[in-house]
Tab-separated table of C-alpha atoms in Angstrom:
chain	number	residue	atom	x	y	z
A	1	UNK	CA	-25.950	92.293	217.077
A	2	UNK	CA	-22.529	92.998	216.366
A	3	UNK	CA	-22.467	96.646	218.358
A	4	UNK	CA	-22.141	95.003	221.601
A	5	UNK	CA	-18.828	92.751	220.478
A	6	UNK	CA	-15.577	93.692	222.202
A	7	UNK	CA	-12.426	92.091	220.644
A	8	UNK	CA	-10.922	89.358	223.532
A	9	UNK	CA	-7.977	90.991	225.262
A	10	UNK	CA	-4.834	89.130	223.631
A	11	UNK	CA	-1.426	89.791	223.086
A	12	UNK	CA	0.223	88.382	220.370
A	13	UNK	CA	3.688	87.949	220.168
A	14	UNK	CA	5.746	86.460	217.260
A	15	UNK	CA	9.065	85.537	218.619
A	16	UNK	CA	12.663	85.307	216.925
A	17	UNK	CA	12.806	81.808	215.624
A	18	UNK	CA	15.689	80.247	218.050
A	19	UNK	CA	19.475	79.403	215.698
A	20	UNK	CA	19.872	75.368	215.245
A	21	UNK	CA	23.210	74.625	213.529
A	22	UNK	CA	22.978	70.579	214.295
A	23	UNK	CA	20.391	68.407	214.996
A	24	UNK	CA	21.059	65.016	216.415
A	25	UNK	CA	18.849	61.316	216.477
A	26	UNK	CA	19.650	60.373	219.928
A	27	UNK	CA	18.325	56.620	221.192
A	28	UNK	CA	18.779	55.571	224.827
A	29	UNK	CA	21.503	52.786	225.056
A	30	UNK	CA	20.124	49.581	224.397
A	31	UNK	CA	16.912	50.908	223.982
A	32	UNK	CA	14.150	50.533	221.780
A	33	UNK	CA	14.027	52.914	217.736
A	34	UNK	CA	10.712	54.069	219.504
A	35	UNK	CA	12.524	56.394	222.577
A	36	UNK	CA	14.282	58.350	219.670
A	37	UNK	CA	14.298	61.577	220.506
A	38	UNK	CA	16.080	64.598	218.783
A	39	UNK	CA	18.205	67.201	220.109
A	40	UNK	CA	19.054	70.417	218.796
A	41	UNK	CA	21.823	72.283	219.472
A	42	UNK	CA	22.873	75.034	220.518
A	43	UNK	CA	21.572	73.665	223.545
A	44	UNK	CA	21.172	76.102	226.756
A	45	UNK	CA	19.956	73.241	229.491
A	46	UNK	CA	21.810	70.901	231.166
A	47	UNK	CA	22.710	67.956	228.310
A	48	UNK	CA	21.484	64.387	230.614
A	49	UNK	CA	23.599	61.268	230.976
A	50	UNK	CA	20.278	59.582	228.708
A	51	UNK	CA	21.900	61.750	225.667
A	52	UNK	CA	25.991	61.102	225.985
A	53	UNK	CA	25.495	57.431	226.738
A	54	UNK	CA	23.226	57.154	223.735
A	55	UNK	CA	23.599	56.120	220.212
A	56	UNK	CA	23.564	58.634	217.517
A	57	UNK	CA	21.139	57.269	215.022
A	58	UNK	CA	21.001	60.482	212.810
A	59	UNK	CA	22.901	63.348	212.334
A	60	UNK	CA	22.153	66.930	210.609
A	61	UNK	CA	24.848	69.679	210.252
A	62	UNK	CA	24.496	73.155	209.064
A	63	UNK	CA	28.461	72.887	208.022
A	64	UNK	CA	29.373	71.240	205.418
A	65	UNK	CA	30.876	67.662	205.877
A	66	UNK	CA	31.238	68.051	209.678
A	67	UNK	CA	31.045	64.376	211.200
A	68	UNK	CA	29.298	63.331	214.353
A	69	UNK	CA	28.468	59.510	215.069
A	70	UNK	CA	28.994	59.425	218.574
A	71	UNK	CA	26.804	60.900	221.095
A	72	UNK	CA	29.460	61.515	223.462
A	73	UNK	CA	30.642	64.213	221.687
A	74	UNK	CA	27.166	65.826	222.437
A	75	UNK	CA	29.282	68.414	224.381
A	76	UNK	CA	31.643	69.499	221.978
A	77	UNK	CA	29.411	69.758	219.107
A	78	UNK	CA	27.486	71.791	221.761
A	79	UNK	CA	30.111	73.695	222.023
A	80	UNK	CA	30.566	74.499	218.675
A	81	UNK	CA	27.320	75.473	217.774
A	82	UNK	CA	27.134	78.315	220.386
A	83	UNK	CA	30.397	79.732	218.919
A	84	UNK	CA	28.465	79.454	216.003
A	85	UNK	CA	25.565	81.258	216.710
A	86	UNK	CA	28.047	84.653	217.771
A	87	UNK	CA	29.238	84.495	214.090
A	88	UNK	CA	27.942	87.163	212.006
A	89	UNK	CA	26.213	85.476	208.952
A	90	UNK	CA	29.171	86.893	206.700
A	91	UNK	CA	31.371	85.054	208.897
A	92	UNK	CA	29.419	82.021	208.923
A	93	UNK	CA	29.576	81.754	205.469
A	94	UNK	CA	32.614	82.238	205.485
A	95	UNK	CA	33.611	79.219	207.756
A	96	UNK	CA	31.967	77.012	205.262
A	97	UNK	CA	34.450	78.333	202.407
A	98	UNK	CA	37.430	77.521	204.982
A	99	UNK	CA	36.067	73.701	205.671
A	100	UNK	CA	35.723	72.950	202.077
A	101	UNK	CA	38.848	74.278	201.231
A	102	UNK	CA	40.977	72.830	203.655
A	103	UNK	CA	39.002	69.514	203.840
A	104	UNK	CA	37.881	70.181	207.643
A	105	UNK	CA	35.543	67.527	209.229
A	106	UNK	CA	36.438	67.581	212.454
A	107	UNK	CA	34.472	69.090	214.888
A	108	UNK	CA	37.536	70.517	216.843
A	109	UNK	CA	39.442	71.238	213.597
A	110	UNK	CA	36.075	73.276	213.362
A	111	UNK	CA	36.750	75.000	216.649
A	112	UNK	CA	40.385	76.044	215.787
A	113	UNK	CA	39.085	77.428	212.577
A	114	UNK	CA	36.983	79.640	214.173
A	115	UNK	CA	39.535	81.249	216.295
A	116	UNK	CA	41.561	82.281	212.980
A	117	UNK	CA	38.993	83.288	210.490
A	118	UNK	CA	40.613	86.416	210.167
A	119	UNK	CA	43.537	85.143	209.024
A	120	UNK	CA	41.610	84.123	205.349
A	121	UNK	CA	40.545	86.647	202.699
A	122	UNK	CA	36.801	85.923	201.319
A	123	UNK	CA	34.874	86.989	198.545
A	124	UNK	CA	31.366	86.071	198.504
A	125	UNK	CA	30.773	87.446	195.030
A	126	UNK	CA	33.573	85.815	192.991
A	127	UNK	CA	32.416	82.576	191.784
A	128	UNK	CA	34.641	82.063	188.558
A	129	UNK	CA	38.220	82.073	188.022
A	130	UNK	CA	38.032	84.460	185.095
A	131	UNK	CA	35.829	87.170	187.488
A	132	UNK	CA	38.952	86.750	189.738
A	133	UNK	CA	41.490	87.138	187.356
A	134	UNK	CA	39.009	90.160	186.081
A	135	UNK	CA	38.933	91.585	189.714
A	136	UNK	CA	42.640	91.358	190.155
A	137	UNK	CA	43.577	93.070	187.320
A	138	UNK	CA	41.117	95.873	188.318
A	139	UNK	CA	42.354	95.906	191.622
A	140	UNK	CA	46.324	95.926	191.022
A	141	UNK	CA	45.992	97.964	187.047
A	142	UNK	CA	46.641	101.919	187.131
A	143	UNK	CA	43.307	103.679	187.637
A	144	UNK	CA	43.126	105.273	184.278
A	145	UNK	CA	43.354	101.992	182.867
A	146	UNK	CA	40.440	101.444	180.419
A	147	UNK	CA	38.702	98.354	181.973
A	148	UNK	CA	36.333	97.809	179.005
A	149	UNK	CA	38.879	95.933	177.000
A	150	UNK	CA	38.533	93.357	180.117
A	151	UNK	CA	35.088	92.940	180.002
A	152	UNK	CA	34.940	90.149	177.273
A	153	UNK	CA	38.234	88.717	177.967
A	154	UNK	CA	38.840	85.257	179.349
A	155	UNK	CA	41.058	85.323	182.195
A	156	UNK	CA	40.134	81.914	183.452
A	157	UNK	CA	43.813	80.719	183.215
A	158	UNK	CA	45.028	83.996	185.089
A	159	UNK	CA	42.486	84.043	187.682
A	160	UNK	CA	43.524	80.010	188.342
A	161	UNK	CA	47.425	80.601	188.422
A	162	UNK	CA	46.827	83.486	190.323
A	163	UNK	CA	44.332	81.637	193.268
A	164	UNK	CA	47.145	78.616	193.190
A	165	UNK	CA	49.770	80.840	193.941
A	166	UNK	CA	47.811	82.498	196.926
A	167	UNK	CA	47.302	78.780	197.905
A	168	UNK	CA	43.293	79.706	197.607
A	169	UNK	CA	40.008	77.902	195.671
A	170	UNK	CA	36.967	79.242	194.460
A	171	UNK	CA	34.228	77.264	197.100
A	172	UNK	CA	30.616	76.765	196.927
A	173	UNK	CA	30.345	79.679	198.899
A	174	UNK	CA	32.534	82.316	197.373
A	175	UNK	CA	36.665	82.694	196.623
A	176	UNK	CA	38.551	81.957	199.698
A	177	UNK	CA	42.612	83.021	200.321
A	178	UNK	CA	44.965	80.575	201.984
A	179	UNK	CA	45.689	80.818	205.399
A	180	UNK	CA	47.651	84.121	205.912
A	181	UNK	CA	46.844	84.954	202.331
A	182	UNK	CA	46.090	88.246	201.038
A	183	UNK	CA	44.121	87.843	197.679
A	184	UNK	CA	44.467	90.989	195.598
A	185	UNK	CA	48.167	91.766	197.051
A	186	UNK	CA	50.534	92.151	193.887
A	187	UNK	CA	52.377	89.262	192.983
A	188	UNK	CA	56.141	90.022	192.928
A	189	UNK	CA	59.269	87.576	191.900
A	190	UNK	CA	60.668	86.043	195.089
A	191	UNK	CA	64.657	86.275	195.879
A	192	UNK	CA	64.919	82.788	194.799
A	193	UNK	CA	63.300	83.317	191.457
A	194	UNK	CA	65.665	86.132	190.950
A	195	UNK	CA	68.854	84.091	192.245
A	196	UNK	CA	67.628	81.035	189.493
A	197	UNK	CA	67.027	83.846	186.349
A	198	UNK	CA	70.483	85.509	187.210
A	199	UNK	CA	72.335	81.845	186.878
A	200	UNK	CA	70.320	81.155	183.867
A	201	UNK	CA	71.370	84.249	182.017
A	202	UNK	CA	75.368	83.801	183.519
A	203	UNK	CA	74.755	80.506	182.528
A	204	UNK	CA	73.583	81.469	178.792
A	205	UNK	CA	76.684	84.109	178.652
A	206	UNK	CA	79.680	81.385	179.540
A	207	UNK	CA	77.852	79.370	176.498
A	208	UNK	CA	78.346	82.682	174.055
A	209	UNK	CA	74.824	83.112	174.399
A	210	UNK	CA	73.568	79.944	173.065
A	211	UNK	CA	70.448	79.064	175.243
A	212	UNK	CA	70.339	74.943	175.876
């Protein structure tokens, strides 16, 4: 029975699954809970008047922390995502390091951060101050140096006062720099540090060396 069965002629296709960054509740204006309907965005159609006069009555956010509880900024938000979704996944990590450690919440805050990612040094596998403070040393010591005697060392204090002085935090997401920052760059006493030792030790000398 079966020798006479031809397979149906049907083509298959398993798409790529389309990028949603937010996701929003949106209820007609005086309206009833019912006519909720959700919108995702990045959105490629035209955005109707039904959606920016709405009320937001939910909102879900791939970033961390971003507010959104107006629908008319529907457009911006829009915006945003499709910026977004040209972000190489590196990068979009990394934008999520930058909003948690500069306390961004904003959607256009967001925006501007985006156009100066590169100014911020990431490290998506430091997630301790003691690994930075390890990875420093390693980076900035003189390659012969025999790294073993780091391995069980607790640099937790080192790694910190290092990150503070690059003005950086170690995220959910990884060890972010400051803005401008460069965060294995050698840290070297400042001309004002050098001006405040050189009156301290003049200082010391008019006192015949007695330090007060």
């Amino acid at each position: 029975m079966t020798s006479g069965y031809e397979p149906p002629d049907i083509n298959i296709e398993i798409g790529r699954p389309e990028k949603c960054f937010f996701r929003l509740l949106i209820v007609p204006e005086d309206e009833k809970i019912e006519q909720a309907q959700w919108i995702s965005l990045p959105c490629e159609t035209e955005i109707t008047s039904d959606f920016y006069n709405g009320i937001c009555l939910d909102f879900q956010s791939s970033l961390p922390n971003l507010a959104c509880d107006d629908a008319h900024k529907i457009g911006t938000l829009n915006e945003l995502a499709k910026q977004i979704s040209q972000l190489s996944h590196d990068n979009f990590v990394k934008i999520k390091a930058v909003m948690e450690l500069e306390s961004i919440c904003e959607i256009s805050d967001t925006l501007d951060c985006i156009g100066r990612l590169d100014e911020y040094q990431f490290d998506r596998n430091i997630f301790d101050q003691s690994d930075f403070g390890r990875a420093y040393l390693m980076k900035n010591l003189p390659a012969d140096f025999d790294s073993a005697i780091l391995e069980n060392t607790d640099l937790f204090d080192f790694g910190q006062e290092v990150l503070a002085h690059k003005q950086g935090e170690i995220t959910s997401y990884g060890e972010i720099s400051g803005r401008g920052q460069d965060l294995y760059s050698v840290l070297t006493v400042q001309p004002e540090q050098q001006l405040d030792e050189e009156f301290e030790e003049d200082f010391e000398m008019e006192m015949g060396g007695m330090s007060l």
